[in-house]
Structures are given as structure tokens and as C-alpha cells.
Coordinates of C-alpha atoms and ligand atoms in Angstrom, one line a residue:
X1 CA 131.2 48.1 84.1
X2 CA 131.5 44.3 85.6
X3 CA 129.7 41.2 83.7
X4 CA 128.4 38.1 84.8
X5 CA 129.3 34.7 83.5
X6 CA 128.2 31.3 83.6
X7 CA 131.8 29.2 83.4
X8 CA 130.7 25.8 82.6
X9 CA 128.2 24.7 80.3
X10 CA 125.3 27.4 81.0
X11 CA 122.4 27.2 83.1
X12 CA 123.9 27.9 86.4
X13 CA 120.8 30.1 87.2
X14 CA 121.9 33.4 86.0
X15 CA 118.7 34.7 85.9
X16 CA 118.2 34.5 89.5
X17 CA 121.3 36.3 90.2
X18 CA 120.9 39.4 87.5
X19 CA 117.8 39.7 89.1
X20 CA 119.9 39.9 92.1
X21 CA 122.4 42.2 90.9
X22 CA 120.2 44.7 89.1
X23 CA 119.7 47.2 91.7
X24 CA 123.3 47.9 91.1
X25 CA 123.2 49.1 87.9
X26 CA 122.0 51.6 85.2
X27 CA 121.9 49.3 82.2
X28 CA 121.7 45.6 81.6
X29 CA 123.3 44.1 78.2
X30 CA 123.2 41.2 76.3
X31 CA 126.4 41.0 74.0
X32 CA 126.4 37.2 73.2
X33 CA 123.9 34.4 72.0
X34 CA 120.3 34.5 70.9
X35 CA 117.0 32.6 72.1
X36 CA 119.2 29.5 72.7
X37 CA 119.4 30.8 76.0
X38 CA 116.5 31.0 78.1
X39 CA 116.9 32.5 81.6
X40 CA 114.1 31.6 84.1
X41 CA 112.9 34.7 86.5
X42 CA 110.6 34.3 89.4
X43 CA 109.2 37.4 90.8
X44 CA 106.4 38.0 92.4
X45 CA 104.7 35.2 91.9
X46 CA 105.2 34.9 88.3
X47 CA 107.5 32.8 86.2
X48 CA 109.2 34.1 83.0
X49 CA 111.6 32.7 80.7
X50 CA 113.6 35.5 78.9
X51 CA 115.7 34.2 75.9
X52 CA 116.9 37.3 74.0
X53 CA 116.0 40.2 76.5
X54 CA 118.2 41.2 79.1
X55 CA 117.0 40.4 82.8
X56 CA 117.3 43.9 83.6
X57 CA 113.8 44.5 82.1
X58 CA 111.8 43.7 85.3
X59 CA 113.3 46.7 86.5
X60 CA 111.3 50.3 85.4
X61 CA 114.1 52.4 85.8
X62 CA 116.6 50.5 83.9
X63 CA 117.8 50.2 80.2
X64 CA 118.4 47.3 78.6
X65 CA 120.7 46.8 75.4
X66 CA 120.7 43.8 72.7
X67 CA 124.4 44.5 71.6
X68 CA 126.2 43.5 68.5
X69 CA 126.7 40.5 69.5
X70 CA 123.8 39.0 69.6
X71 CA 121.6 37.4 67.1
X72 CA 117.9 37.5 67.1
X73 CA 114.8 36.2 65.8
X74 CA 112.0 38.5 64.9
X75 CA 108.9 36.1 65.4
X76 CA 110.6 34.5 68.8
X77 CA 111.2 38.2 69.9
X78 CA 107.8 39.4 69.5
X79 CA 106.5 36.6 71.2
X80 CA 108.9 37.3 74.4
X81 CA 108.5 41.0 74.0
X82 CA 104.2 40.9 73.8
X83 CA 104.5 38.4 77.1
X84 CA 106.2 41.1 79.2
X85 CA 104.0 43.8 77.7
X86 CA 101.0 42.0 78.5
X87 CA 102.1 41.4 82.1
X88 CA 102.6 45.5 82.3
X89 CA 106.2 45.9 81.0
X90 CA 107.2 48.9 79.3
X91 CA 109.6 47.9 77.0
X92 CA 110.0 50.4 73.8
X93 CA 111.7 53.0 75.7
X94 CA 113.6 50.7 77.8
X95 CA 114.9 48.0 75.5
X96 CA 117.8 49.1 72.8
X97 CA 118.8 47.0 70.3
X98 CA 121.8 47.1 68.0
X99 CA 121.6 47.8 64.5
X100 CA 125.0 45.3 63.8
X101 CA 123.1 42.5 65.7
X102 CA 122.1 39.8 62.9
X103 CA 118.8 38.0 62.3
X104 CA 117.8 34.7 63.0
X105 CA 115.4 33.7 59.6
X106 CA 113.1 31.1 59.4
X107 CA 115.1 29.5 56.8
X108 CA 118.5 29.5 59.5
X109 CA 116.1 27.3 61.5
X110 CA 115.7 25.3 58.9
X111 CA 119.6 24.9 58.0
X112 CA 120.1 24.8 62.0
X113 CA 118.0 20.9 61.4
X114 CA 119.7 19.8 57.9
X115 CA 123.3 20.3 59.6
X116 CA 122.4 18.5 62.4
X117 CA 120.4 15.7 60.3
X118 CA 123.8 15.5 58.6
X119 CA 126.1 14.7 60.9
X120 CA 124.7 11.5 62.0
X121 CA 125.8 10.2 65.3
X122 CA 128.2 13.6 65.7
X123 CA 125.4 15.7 66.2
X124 CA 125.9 19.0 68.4
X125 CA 122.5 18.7 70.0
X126 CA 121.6 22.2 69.2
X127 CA 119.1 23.8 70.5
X128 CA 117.1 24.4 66.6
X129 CA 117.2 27.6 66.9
X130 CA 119.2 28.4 63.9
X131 CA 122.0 29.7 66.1
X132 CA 125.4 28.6 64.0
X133 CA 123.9 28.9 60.5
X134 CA 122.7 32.7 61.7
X135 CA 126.6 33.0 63.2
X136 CA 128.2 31.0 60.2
X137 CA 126.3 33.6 57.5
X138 CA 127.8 36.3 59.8
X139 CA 131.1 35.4 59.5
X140 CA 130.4 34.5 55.7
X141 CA 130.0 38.4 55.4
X142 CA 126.3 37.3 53.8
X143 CA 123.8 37.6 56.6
X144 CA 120.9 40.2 57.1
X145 CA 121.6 42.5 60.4
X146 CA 118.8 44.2 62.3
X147 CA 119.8 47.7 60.5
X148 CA 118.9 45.8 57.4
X149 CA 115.5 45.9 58.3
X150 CA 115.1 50.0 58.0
X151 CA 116.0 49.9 54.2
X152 CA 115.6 47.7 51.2
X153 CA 114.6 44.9 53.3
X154 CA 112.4 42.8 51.5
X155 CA 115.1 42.4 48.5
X156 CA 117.8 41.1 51.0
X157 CA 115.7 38.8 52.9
X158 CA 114.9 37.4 49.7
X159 CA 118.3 37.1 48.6
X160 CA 119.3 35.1 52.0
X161 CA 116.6 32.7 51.8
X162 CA 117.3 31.7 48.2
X163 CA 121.1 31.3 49.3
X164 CA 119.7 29.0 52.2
X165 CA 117.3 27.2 49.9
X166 CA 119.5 26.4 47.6
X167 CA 122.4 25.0 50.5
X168 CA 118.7 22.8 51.7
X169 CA 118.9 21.4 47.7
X170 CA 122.0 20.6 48.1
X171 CA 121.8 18.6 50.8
X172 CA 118.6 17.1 49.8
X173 CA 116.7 18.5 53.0
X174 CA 113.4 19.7 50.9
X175 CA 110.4 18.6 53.3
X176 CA 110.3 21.6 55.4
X177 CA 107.5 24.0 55.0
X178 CA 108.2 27.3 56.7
X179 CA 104.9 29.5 55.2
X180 CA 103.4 30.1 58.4
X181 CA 106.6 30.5 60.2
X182 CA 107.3 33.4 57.4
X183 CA 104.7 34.9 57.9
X184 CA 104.4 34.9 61.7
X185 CA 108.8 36.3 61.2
X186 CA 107.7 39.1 58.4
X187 CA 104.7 39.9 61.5
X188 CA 108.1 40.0 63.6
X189 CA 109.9 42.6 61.8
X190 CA 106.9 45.0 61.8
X191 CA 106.9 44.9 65.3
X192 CA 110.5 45.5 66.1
X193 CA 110.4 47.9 64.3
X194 CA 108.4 50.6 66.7
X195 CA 111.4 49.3 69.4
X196 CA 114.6 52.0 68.9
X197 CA 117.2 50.3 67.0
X198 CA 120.4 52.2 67.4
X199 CA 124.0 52.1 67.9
X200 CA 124.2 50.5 71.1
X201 CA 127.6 50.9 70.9
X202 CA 128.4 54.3 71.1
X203 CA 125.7 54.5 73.5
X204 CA 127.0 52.6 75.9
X205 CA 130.4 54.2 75.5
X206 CA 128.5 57.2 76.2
X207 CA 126.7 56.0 79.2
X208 CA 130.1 54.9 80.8
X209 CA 131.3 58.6 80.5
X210 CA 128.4 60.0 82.1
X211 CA 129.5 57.5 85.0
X212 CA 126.6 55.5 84.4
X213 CA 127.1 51.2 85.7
X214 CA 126.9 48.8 83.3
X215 CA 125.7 44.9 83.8
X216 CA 126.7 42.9 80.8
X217 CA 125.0 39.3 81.3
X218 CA 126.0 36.3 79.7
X219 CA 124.3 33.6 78.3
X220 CA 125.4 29.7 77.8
X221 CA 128.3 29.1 79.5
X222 CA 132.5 29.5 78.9
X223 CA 132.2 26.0 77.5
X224 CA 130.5 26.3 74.7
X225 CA 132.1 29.2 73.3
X226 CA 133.3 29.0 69.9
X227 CA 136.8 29.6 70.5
X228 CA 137.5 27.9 74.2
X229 CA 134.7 25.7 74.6
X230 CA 134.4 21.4 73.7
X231 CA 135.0 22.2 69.9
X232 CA 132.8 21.0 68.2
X233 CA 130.1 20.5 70.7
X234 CA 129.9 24.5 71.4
X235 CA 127.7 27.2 70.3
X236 CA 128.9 29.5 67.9
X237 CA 129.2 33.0 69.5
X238 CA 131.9 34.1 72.2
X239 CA 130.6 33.4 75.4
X240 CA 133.6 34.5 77.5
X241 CA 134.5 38.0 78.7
X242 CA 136.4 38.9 75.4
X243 CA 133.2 38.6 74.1
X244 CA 131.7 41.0 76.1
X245 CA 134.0 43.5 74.4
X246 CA 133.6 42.2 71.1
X247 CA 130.2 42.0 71.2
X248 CA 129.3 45.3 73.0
X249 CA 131.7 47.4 71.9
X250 CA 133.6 48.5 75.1
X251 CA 137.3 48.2 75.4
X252 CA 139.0 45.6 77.9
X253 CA 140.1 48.4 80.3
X254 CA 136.4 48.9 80.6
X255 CA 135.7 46.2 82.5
X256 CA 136.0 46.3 86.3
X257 CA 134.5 42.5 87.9
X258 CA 134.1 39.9 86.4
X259 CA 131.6 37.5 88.1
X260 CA 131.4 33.8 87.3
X261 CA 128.7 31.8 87.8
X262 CA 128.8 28.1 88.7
X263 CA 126.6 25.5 89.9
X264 CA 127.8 23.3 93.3
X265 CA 127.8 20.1 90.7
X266 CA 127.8 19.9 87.2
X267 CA 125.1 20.2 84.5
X268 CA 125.8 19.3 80.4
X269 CA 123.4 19.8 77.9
X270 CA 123.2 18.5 74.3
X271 CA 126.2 15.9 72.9
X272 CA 130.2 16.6 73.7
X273 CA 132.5 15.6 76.5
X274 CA 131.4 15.8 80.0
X275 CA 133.9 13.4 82.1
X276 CA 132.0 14.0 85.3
X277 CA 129.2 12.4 83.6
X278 CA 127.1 10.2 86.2
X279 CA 125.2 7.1 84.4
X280 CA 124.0 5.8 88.3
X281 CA 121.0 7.0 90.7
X282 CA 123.1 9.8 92.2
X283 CA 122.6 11.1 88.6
X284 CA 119.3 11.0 88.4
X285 CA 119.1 12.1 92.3
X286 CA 120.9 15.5 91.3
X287 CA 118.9 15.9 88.3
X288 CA 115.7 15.3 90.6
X289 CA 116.0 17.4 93.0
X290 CA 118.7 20.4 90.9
X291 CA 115.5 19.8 88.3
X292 CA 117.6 19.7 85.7
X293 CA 115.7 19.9 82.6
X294 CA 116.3 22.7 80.2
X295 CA 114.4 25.6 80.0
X296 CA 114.5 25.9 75.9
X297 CA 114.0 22.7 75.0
X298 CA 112.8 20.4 78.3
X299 CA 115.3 17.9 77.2
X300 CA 117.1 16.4 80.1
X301 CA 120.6 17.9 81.4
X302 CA 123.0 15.4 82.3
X303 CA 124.7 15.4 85.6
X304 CA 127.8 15.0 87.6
X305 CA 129.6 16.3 90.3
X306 CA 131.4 19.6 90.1
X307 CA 134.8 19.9 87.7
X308 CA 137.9 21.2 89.1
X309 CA 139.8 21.3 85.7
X310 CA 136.8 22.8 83.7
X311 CA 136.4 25.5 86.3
X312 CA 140.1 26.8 86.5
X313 CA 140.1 26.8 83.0
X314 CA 137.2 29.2 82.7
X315 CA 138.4 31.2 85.7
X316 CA 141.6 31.7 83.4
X317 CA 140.3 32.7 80.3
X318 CA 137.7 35.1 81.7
X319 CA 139.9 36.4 84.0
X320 CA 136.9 35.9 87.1
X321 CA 137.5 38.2 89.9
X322 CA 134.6 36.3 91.9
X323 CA 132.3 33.7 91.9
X324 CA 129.1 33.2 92.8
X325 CA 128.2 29.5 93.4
X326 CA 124.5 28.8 92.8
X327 CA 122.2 25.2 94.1
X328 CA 124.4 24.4 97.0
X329 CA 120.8 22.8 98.6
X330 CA 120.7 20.2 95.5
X331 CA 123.5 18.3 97.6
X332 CA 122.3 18.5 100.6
X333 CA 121.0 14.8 101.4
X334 CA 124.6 13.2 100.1
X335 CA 126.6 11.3 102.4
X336 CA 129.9 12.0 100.2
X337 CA 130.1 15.0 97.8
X338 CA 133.1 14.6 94.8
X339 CA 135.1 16.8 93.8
X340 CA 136.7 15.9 90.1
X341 CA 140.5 17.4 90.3
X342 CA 142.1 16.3 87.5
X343 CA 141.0 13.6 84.4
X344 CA 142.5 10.7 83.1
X345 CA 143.3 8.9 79.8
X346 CA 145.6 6.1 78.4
X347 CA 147.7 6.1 82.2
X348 CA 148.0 10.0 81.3
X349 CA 146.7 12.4 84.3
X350 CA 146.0 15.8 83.4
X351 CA 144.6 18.6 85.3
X352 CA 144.8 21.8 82.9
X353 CA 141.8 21.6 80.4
X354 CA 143.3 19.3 77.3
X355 CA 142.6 20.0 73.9
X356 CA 141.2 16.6 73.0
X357 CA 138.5 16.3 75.5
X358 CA 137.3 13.1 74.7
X359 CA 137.4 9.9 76.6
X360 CA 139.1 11.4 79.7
X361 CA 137.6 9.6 83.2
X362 CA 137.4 12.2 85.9
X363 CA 140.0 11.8 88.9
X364 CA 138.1 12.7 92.3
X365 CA 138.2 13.4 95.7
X366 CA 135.6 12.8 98.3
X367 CA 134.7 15.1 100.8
X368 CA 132.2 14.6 103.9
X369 CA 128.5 15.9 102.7
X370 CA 126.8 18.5 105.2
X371 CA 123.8 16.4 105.3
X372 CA 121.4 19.7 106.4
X373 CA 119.3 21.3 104.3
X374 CA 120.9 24.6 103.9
X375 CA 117.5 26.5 101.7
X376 CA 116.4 28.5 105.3
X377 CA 119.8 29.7 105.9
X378 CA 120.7 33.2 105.3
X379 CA 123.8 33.7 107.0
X380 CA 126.9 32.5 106.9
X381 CA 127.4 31.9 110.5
X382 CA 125.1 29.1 110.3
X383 CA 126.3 26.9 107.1
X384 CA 127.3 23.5 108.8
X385 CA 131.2 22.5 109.1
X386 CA 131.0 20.0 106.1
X387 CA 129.4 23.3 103.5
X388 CA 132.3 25.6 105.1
X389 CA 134.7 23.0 104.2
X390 CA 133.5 22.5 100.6
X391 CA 133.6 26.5 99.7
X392 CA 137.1 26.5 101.7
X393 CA 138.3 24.2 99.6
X394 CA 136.8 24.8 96.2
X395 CA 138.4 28.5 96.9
X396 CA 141.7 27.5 97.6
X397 CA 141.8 25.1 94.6
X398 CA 140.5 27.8 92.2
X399 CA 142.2 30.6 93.7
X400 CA 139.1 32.8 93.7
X401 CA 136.9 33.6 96.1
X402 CA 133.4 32.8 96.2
X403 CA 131.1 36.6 97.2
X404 CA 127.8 35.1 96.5
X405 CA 126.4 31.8 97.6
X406 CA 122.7 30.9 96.5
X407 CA 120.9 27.9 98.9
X408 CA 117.7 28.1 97.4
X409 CA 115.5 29.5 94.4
X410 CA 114.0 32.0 96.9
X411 CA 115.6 35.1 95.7
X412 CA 116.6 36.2 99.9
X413 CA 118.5 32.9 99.6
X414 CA 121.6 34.2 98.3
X415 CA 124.0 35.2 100.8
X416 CA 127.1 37.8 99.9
X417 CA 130.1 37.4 101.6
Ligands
IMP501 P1 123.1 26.1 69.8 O1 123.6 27.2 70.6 O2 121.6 26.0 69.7 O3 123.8 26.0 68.5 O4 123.6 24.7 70.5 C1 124.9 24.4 70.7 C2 125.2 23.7 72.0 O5 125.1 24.7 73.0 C3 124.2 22.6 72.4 O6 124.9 21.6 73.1 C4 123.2 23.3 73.2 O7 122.5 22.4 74.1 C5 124.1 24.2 74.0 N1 123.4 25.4 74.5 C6 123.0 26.5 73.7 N2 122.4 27.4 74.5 C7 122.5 27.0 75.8 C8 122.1 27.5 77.1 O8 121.5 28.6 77.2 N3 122.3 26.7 78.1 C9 122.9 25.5 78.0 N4 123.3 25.0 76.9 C10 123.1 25.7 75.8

């Protein structure tokens, strides 16, 4: 079983590559996040945006898993679910989801705004998708899992939403009205119902007996995980490979690769630290041409160039065996390309990922830019001097190497090495 990561702060373009890597596998799991993520797929022509299915659904003669980890909202499901139906995707038989995963309600949304409204000029920049409060009632030991929905559902619902109503009192947050959304999420839970919701667990377990290969795919990025990412500006599930375990239920010595995904520069969305921050035109130049705006919620991403010091640290804690860099082209028209190696703060250099990470000013170095456009290349013979230079060197700073190079959306444009 391997899994594939994005390392920095999510959309590196993982979509593109599980598309990619597919082929190689039986089975295709989520085991982390919910329909904050949204992973864009071109293929054949059409463009889809998956946010709680698993990419491995394009695929006929794959299964795809919604582990334990996950949360998920009914109504957003259904809408996801009926979009690949209608463009002639089976997805009943192919598409498991865990019982022990835990539901997004209308009324997490809701609580998702009020905590956000609350924390004034501290705000997280979530994506509103209830995410944290659906995470926080997990870990409160209060909230309503997906096996809830087979017995005595109404009653808990019920109970959960007065709990969340009464929190909204509290805090004074009482214009919200969330009667069509209710209704629309009840429509929700009718529907996933026909889908098979089991133990994905001890299926999986099962499957990796039988000898059977199993893709576990990320969403967000190592970043914004609760534990190891920019706390507080993080999500709220475990993004990193421990949470592949945690929320799939396989055990460590399970896992064989670990693939992590980065971007050739750097990409932040929503509020927290982000020293390789660019305020200037070559900003809004990589934004321009990486288009750069999010795929849940359209909002800008803000740019930089690529971060030594956040990179090894997610190499550490995920333990990446390879990477797989993704929109080399975006930097193709740059005399100079930086390279941020360490960061800086009261005279204080640092290059292991510090605990505070506010206010530190990113320390670079400057290589030569290629200035080609790389997009038709599909070998690795023909990269120009200056693009060999920059993967040389960003392997021997991060110790890893780099198996999988993408030079253009065009899914031939990703050359293994
Ligand atoms: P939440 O996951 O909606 O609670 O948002 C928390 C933080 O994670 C915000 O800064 C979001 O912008 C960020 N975030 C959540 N999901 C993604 C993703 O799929 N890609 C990039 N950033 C994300």
C-alpha cells in the first residue's frame, strides 16, 4: 500500500497525479478531510471537481473507499455523487464508505461561520464547510457518524442540532436560516443510503491479504494538519501519513511509498504564516499563469517561491520516500527562480520549521531560470541545463529524490524518472 501527499499547504494538483497513478492500483482511499478539498480532474474532455470521492472513481474496475477519517456531508455528497452518475459513472458498487466516518450537518456549517465571525482579525479563512466544528464534535465524543444514519437517526440528528443551536445562542449568531439546506441534507441521507456503508476497515485489511494494492490519497496539504501544520491556521483532521493509518485503519508497517506532492513554487490559501509570501508583480505573475485560484471557494491563493524549510519538514514527518514535483512550466518565463533556505527573525536564522511561525522573512538563494517553456517536453533528455540544475539541487537539499515531474496539465506531461 503507498499514499500520496500534498506537503505544503494543498493544492499541488493531486488530482492530476491519482489520475496518473490509478492504473497501479486496486483501490483508491480517502482517509482524511471532507469537501474542503476539491481535486480538479480533466479527462476526456471533461472537467470535474471531486471533494469527498476518491479520484479513483474514473476508473470502472476500481474501488474506492471514504475511510474513517473522513467527514462528510450528505447534501454536498449527493450533489458530487449524481454529477458523476449523470456523466455515466457507476458508483454504488464501486464507492465504500465508512460507517465511523462523521457527518457534516447543516448546522456544523453554520457554527463553521459563527467561529470564524468570532475571531475577528484571527480568522482561519476556512473554507465554510463546517469542517472543525464536524472534527471538534468528533473529538467531543458528541457527533453523528455515517453508521448513525441506519438506526434511530432522526432522534440524534435532532439532538446535535439543538446542541449546535444552542452554542449559535450563545454566541449570539441567530440570523441564519438553514430550512432549505435541511431539507436538501435529510434528501442527502436518503440517498446515501442505497451506497454500501460498511467497515472499510476490515475491508481493506482484507484486500491487503488478498495481495490487492492500495492508493490512499490525501487531501489539503502537511501544513495544515492539526497536529504539524501553522497552528492555528490548519484544518482540523491529520493530513500526514500517520493519518493515513489513523484514519484508514491499516497499521504503519502497511505502508510501502510514500509520495509527496509539491508544487515548483509555493501556493497558501486562507490566513496563517507563509514567509515566502510575494506582495510584487512576480506574485501576481505566478498566480497568473500557475492560475492560482481555489477550486472550493475561487478565492485567490497567495504566492511565493518554493520553501526549503517547509518542505524538509514535511518530508520528515511523513517520512516521503519520493516526490513528485508538479507546475514546473508556471516558472518558465523567470529570469531568476528563488529558492527560500532558511527564514529569519529578530537577527535569529533558522532553517528547521520553528514553532512560532510568525513574522519570519524568508532567507533565499537565486538560481538562473531556464527561460524555455518546458509544457511539450516529455523526456528528460531534453529539460534545459538551468531546469536540471533546479531538480539537482532541490534533491540534494531535501535528500529525496524527485520520480515524477509534471510540465503541464496535459496528463502525458508528467515524466517518471
Ligand atoms: P477548513 O479545512 O475549511 O477548516 O479550513 C482551514 C484552512 O485549511 C483554511 O486556511 C483553508 O483555506 C485551508 N484548506 C482546507 N482545505 C484545503 C484544500 O483542499 N486546499 C488548500 N487549502 C485548504
Amino acid at each position: 500500500m503507498d499514499a500520496l501527499l500534498g506537503i505544503v499547504f494543498g493544492d499541488e494538483g493531486k488530482g492530476k497525479v491519482v489520475d496518473f497513478f490509478t492504473p497501479h492500483y486496486d483501490v483508491v482511499a480517502r482517509f482524511a478531510g471532507g469537501p474542503n478539498a476539491g481535486h480538479t480532474i480533466i479527462f476526456e474532455g471533461k472537467k470535474f471537481v471531486l471533494r469527498s470521492i476518491p479520484s479513483g472513481i474514473f476508473d470502472e474496475g476500481k474501488l474506492n473507499i471514504i475511510g474513517n477519517g473522513c467527514v462528510i456531508a450528505p447534501d454536498l455528497f449527493m450533489t458530487e455523487a449524481r454529477e458523476l452518475e449523470a456523466a455515466g459513472y457507476s458508483l454504488t458498487d464501486r464507492l465504500h464508505i465508512s460507517r465511523r466516518a462523521h457527518l457534516i450537518l447543516p448546522t456544523h456549517r453554520v457554527l463553521d461561520r459563527a467561529y470564524e465571525a468570532a475571531k475577528g482579525k484571527n480568522k482561519v479563512g476556512t473554507t465554510g464547510k463546517g469542517i472543525g466544528p464536524t472534527y471538534s464534535d468528533k473529538a467531543a465524543r458528541v457527533g453523528l457518524r455515517v453508521g448513525d444514519m441506519l438506526n434511530d437517526f432522526e432522534e440524534k440528528y435532532r439532538a446535535l442540532k439543538a446542541r449546535h443551536e444552542q452554542i449559535l445562542h450563545d454566541l449570539h449568531f441567530t440570523d441564519y436560516d438553514i430550512t432549505e439546506e435541511e431539507a436538501r441534507w435529510m434528501e442527502g441521507v436518503e440517498y446515501m443510503r442505497k451506497f454500501q456503508l460498511t467497515d472499510t476497515e476490515i475491508e481493506i485489511n482484507d484486500l491487503l491479504e488478498k495481495g490487492k494494492n492500495v492508493l490512499a490519497e490525501g487531501a489539503q496539504g502537511s501544513l495544515l494538519d492539526i497536529d504539524h501544520g501553522t497552528y492555528p491556521f490548519v484544518s482540523s483532521s491529520s493530513t500526514t501519513s500517520g493519518g493515513v493509518c489513523t484514519g484508514l485503519g491499516v497499521a504503519p508497517n502497511r505502508i510501502d511509498r510514500i509520495f509527496g506532492i509539491f508544487k515548483a513554487y509555493s501556493t497558501r490559501v486562507g490566513s496563517g504564516p507563509f514567509p515566502v509570501e510575494l506582495f510584487d508583480e512576480t506574485g501576481d505573475e505566478i498566480r497568473r499563469i500557475g492560475n492560482e485560484f481555489g477550486a472550493v471557494t475561487g478565492r485567490n491563493r497567495r504566492c511565493g517561491w518554493i520553501d526549503l524549510v517547509a518542505l524538509k519538514y514535511a518530508i520528515m514527518i511523513n517520512g516521503v520516500t519520493d516526490l513528485v514535483m508538479m507546475k514546473s512550466d508556471v516558472l518558465d518565463s523567470f529570469d531568476t527562480i528563488k529558492v527560500c533556505t532558511a527564514y529569519q527573525k529578530d537577527g535569529k536564522t533558522v532553517t528547521d520549521m520553528p514553532y512560532d511561525t510568525e513574522g519570519w522573512q524568508a532567507v533565499y538563494e537565486e538560481l538562473p531560470g531556464w527561460k524555455t517553456p518546458l509544457s511539450a517536453l516529455r523526456d528528460e533528455a531534453d529539460f534545459p541545463e538551468a531546469f536540471k540544475d533546479y531538480i539537482a539541487y532541490l534533491e540534494n537539499a531535501l535528500h529525496t529524490p524527485i520520480r515524477i515531474i509534471s510540465v503541464s496539465p496535459d496528463r502525458a506531461a508528467t515524466i517518471m524518472r
